[in-house]
XYZ file of C-alpha atoms in Angstrom:
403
model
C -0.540 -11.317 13.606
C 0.037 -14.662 11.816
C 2.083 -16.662 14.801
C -0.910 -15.098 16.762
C -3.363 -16.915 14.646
C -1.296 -19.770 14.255
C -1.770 -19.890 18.484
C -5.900 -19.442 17.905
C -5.779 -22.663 15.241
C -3.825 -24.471 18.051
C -6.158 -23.931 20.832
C -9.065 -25.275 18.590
C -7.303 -28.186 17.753
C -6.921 -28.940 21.077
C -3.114 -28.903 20.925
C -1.059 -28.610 23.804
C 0.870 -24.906 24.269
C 4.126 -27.020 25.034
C 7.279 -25.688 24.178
C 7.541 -27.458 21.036
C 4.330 -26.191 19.882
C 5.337 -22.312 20.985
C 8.869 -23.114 18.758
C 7.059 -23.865 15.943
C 5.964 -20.157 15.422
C 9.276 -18.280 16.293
C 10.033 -18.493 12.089
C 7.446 -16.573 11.772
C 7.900 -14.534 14.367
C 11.287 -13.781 13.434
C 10.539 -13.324 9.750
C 7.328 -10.893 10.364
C 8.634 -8.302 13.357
C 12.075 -7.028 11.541
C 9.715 -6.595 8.431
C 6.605 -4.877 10.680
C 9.224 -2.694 12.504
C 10.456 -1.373 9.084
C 7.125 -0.899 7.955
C 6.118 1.028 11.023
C 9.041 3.184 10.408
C 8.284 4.032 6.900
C 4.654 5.095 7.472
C 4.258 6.126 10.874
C 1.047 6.749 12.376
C -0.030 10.036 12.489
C -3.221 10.197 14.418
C -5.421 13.813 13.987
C -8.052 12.711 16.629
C -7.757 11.810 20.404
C -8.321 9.299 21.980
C -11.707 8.816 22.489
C -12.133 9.125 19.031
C -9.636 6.276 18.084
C -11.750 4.298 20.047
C -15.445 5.364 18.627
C -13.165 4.683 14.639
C -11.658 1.351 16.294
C -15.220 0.200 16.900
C -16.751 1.118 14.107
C -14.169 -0.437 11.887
C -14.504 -3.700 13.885
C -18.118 -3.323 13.412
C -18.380 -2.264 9.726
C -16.231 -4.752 8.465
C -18.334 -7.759 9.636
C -21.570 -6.393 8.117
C -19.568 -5.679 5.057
C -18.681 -9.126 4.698
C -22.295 -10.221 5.287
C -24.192 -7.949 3.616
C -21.647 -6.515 0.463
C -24.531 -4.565 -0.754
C -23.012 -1.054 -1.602
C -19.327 -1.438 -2.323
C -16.616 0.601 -2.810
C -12.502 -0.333 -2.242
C -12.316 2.743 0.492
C -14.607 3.249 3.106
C -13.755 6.950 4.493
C -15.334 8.079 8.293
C -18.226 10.683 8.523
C -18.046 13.777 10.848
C -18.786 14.708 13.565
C -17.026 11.311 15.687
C -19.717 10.921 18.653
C -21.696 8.636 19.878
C -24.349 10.547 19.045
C -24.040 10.377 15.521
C -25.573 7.475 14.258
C -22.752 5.757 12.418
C -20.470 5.464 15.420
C -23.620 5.129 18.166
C -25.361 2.372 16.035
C -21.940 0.511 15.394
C -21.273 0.839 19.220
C -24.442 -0.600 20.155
C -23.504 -3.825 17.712
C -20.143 -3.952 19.409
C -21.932 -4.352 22.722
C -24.302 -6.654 21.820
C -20.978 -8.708 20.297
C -18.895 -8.471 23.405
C -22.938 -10.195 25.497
C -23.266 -12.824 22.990
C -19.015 -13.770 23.891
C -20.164 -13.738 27.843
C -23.325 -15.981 26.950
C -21.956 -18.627 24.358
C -18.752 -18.383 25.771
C -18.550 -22.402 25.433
C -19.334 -22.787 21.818
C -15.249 -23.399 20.755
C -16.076 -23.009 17.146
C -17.864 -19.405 17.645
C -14.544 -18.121 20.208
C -12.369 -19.463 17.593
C -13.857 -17.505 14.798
C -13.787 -14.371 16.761
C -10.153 -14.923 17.933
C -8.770 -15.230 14.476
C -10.876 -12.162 13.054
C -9.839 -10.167 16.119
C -6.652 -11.075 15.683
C -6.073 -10.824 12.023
C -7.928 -7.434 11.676
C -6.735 -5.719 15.236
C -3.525 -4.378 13.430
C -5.409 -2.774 10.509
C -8.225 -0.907 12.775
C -6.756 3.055 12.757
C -7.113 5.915 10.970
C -4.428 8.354 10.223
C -3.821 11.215 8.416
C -2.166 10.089 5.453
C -4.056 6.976 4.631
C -7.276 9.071 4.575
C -9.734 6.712 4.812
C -10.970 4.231 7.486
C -11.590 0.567 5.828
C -10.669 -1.297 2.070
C -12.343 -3.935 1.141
C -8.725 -6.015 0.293
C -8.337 -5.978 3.911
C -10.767 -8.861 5.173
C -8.989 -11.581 3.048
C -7.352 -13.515 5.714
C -9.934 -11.859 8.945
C -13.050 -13.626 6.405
C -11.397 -17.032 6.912
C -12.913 -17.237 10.274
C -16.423 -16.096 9.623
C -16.311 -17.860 6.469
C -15.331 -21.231 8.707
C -18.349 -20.167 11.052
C -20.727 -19.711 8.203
C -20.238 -22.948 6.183
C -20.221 -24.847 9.565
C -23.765 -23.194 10.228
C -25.134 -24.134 6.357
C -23.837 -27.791 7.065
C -25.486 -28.533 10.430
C -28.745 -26.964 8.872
C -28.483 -29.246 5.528
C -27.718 -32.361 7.919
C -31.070 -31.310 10.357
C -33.215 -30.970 7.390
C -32.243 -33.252 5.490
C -33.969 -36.199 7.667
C -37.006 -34.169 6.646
C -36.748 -33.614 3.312
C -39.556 -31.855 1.873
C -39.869 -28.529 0.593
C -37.190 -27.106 3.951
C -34.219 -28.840 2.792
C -35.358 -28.408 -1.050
C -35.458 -24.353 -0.636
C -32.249 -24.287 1.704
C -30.598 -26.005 -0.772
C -31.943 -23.493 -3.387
C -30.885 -20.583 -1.435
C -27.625 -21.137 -0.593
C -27.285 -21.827 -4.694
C -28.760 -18.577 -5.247
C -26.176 -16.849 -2.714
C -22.986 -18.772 -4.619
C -24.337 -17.038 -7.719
C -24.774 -13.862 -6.454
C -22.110 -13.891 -4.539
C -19.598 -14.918 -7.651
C -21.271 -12.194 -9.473
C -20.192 -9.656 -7.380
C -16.605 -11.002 -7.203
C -16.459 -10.700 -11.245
C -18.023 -7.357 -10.798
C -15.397 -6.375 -8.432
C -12.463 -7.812 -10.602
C -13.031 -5.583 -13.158
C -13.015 -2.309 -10.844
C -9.595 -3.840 -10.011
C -8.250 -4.041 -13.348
C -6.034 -1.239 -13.410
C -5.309 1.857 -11.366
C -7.309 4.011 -13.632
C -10.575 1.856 -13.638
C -10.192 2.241 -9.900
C -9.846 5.386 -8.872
C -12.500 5.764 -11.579
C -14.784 3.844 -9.883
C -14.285 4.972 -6.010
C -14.720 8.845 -7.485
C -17.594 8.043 -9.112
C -19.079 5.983 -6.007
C -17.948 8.212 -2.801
C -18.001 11.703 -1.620
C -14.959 13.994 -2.820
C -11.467 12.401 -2.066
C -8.567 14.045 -2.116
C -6.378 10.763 -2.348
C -8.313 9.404 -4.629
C -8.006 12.603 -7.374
C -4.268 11.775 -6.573
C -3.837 8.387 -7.363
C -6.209 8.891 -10.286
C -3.580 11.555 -11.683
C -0.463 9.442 -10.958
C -2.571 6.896 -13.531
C -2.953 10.037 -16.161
C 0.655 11.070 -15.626
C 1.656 7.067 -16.034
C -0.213 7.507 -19.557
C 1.213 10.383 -20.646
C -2.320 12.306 -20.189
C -0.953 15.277 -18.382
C -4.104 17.393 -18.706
C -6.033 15.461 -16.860
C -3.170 14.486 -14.603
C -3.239 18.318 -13.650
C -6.656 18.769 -13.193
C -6.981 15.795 -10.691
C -4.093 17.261 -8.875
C -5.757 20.530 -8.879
C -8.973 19.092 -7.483
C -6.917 17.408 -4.702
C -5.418 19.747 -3.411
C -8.881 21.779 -3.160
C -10.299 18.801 -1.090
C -7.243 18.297 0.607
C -5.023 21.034 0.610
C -2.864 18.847 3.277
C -2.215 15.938 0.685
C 1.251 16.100 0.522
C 0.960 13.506 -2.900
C -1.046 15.603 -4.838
C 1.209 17.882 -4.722
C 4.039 15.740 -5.565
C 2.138 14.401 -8.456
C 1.540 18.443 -9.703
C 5.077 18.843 -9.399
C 5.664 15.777 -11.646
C 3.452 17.111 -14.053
C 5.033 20.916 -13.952
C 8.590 19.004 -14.794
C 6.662 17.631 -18.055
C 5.332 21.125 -19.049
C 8.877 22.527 -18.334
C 8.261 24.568 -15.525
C 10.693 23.843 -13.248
C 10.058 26.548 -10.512
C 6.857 25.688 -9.990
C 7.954 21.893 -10.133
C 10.174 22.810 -6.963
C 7.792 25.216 -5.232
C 5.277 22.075 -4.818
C 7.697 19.479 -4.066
C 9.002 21.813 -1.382
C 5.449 21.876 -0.123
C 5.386 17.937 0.007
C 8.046 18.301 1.701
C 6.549 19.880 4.664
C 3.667 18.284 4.318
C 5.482 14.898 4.720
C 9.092 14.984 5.556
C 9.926 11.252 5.127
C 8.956 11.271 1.288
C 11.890 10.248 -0.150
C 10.885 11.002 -4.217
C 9.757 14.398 -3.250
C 13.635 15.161 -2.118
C 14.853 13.233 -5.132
C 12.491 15.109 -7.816
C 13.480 18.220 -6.243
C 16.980 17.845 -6.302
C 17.072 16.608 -9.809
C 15.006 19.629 -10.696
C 18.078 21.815 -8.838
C 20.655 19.611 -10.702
C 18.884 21.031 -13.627
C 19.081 24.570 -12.403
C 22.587 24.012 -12.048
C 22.179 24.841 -8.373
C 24.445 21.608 -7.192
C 24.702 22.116 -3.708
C 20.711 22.021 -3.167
C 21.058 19.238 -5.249
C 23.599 17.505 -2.733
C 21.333 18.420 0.659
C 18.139 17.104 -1.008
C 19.601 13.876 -2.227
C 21.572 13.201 1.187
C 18.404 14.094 2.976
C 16.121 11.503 1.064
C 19.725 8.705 2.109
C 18.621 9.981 5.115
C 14.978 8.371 5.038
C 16.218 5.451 3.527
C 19.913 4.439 2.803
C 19.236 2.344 0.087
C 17.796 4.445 -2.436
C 19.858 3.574 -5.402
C 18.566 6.906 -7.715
C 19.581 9.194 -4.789
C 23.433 7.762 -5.155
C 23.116 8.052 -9.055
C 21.837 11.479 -8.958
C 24.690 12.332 -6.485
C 27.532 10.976 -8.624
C 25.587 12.993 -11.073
C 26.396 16.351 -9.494
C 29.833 15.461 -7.913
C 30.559 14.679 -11.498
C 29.722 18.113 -12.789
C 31.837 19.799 -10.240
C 34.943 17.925 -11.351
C 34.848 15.409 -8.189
C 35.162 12.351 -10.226
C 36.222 10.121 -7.527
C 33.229 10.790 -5.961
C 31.537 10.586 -8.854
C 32.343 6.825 -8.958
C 32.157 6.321 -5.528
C 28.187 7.060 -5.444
C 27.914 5.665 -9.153
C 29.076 2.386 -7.799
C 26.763 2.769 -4.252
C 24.192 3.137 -7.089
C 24.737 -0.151 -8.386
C 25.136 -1.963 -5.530
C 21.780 -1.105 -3.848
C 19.822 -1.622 -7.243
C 21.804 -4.018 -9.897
C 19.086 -3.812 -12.391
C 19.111 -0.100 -12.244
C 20.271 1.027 -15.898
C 20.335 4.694 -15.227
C 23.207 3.489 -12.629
C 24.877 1.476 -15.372
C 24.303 4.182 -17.775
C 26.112 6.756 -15.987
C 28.853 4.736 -14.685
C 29.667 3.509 -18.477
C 29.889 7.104 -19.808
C 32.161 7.663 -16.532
C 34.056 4.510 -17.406
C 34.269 5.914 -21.332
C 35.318 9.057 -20.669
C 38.348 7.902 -18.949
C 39.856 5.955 -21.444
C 38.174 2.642 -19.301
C 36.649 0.946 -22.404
C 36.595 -2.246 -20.897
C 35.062 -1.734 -17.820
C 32.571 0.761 -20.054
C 31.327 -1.923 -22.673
C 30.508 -4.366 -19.647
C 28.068 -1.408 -17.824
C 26.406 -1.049 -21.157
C 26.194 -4.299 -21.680
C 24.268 -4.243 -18.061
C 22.125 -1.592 -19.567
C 20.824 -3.574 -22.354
C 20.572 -6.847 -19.806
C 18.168 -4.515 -17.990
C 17.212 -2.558 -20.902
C 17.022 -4.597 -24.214
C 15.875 -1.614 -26.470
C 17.585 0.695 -24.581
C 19.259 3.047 -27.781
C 22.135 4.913 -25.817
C 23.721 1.791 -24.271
C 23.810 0.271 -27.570
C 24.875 2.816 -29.719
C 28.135 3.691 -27.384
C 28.518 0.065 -27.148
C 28.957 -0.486 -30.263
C 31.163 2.132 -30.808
C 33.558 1.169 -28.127
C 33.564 -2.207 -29.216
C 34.793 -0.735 -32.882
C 37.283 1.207 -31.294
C 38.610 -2.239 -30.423
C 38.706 -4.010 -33.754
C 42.227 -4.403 -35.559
């Protein structure tokens, strides 16, 4: 929406829409569509409601995020919707009633430039965001109003300065507490921020925080247990999981995360009988095909290995472990020049990938290639510093060398 915005700024200014001025965004317009069009493809929309019920969401979205923003009283990073969607329930009938009242007060100040141009650029910087779908699971975050505040912000601080200018040619105890209050709302306002910093501080303060502060969440067990598993804590890793996929028994990343932590435990079927539900739970995830065909690789079952990692190239063509992992297999069925055909695909879509370099230097070694060996390890450790392999077979080659 930014060459969009960039149009709103212009009609404020009171700049000209010449052709000069409409050139000025195609930049932006060519740098933002290839990258929205590849986003779009990656996490598709996947709408449960119809479409009635978009539009009660859409409202109250549009709605909740302006009193959000105005009054951050009770905050939380996810905002999920509450059931039943109708007008009659008071979340979506009240918010519709606000929205209305919003759409009059655009009909009878529709000459007040300053107040259209705050509306355009919040409509226009938050329009994209306003949906609900399946997988996100909820229906606002907070992070979201960054650039859409700009506007209000603009309105605001235009409002405080027109009421400081009026009273101050009074003085007196109006300006005085105006003054005061607006002091008192900086402060509070900067002690919520700090407040809010710290339930950003890391993925496991977060999720702590949102469990603790909203109704059950299935995606937010998840994430929480993708923190555990990232610190080795596979207990509670599993027991998030586990209470996930009782909220949610749809949530196609708990279950990937359970399967993660089954491959720690060592159990590898029932590693692969969750991935496989991910799987079908979410076609397009690409480390669900690529755990699960490692965990077949493992089995010794190659050619599930070969359809899971061609079906995750499949979702994305540039997944770099997917060709490793592939060479991996072709290598233990004796195909070595496809082996190093997918090694070296491996490389070139990720050149700081050191499992690629690994596996291509024990190729490389194994066929007498010392050379060309010592300079993938080499690559390793440029990745890798500490990485013990890659500099033990290094330096072993390299001995191999000396007179």
């Amino acid at each position: 929406s930014l060459p969009l915005v960039c149009l709103a700024c212009d009609w404020y200014s009171k700049r000209q829409w010449t052709p000069k001025v409409l050139l000025e965004k195609v930049p932006y317009v060519l740098y933002i569509v290839p990258i929205a069009l590849v986003t779009s493809s990656l996490y598709e929309h996947t709408s449960i409601f119809d479409l009635w019920s978009e539009a009660l969401l859409w409202v109250c979205a549009f709605v909740v995020y302006v009193l959000k923003f105005l009054f951050p009283l009770k905050q939380v990073p996810f905002y999920t919707f509450h059931l039943p969607i109708s007008v009659f329930n008071v979340q979506y009938g009240g918010t519709l009633c606000i929205f209305a009242l919003f759409v009059l007060s655009l009909l009878c100040i529709r000459r007040q430039r300053l107040y259209i141009f705050v509306i355009l650029i919040y409509f226009l910087s938050i329009f994209f965001l306003l949906q609900y779908d399946e997988k996100k699971a909820y229906l606002l975050a907070d992070r979201y109003m960054y650039l859409p505040s700009f506007g209000i912000c603009l309105f605001l601080g235009s409002l405080c300065d027109s009421l400081l200018e009026k009273y101050a040619r009074r003085s007196g105890i109006s300006y005085w507490g105006l003054r005061v209050f607006l002091v008192i709302i900086l402060v509070w306002g900067a002690g919520k921020t700090i407040v809010q910093i710290g339930v950003w501080k890391d993925s496991l303060s977060l999720w702590n925080y949102v469990i603790a502060k909203s109704r059950p969440l299935a995606f937010a067990y998840a994430n929480r247990g993708l923190a555990y598993n990232d610190q080795g804590q596979y207990d509670r890793a599993m027991a998030d999981f586990n209470r996930a996929i009782e909220i949610g028994p749809r949530h196609a990343k708990a279950y990937l995360g359970r399967g993660i932590v089954f491959d720690h435990f060592g159990r590898t079927e029932s590693a692969i009988a969750d991935y496989s539900q991910a799987i079908r739970l979410d076609s397009r995830d690409t480390q669900a095909y690529i755990n699960r065909g490692y965990d077949y690789l493992f089995l010794g079952q190659y050619d599930l290995a070969l359809v899971d990692f061609d079906a995750a190239l499949a979702v994305n063509p540039r997944l770099a472990q997917a060709y490793n992992n592939k060479g991996t297999v072709y290598f233990h069925l004796g195909q070595y020049t496809l082996a190093l055909e997918n090694f070296n695909l491996a490389v070139q879509m990720d050149s700081d990938s050191p499992d690629a370099y690994m596996n291509r230097g024990s190729f490389y070694a194994m066929n007498g290639q010392s050379g060309l060996a010592v300079k993938d390890f080499s690559e390793v450790i440029r990745v890798d510093p500490v990485h013990a392999a890659a500099q033990h077979y290094r330096s072993l080659l390299l001995k191999e060398k000396e007179p």
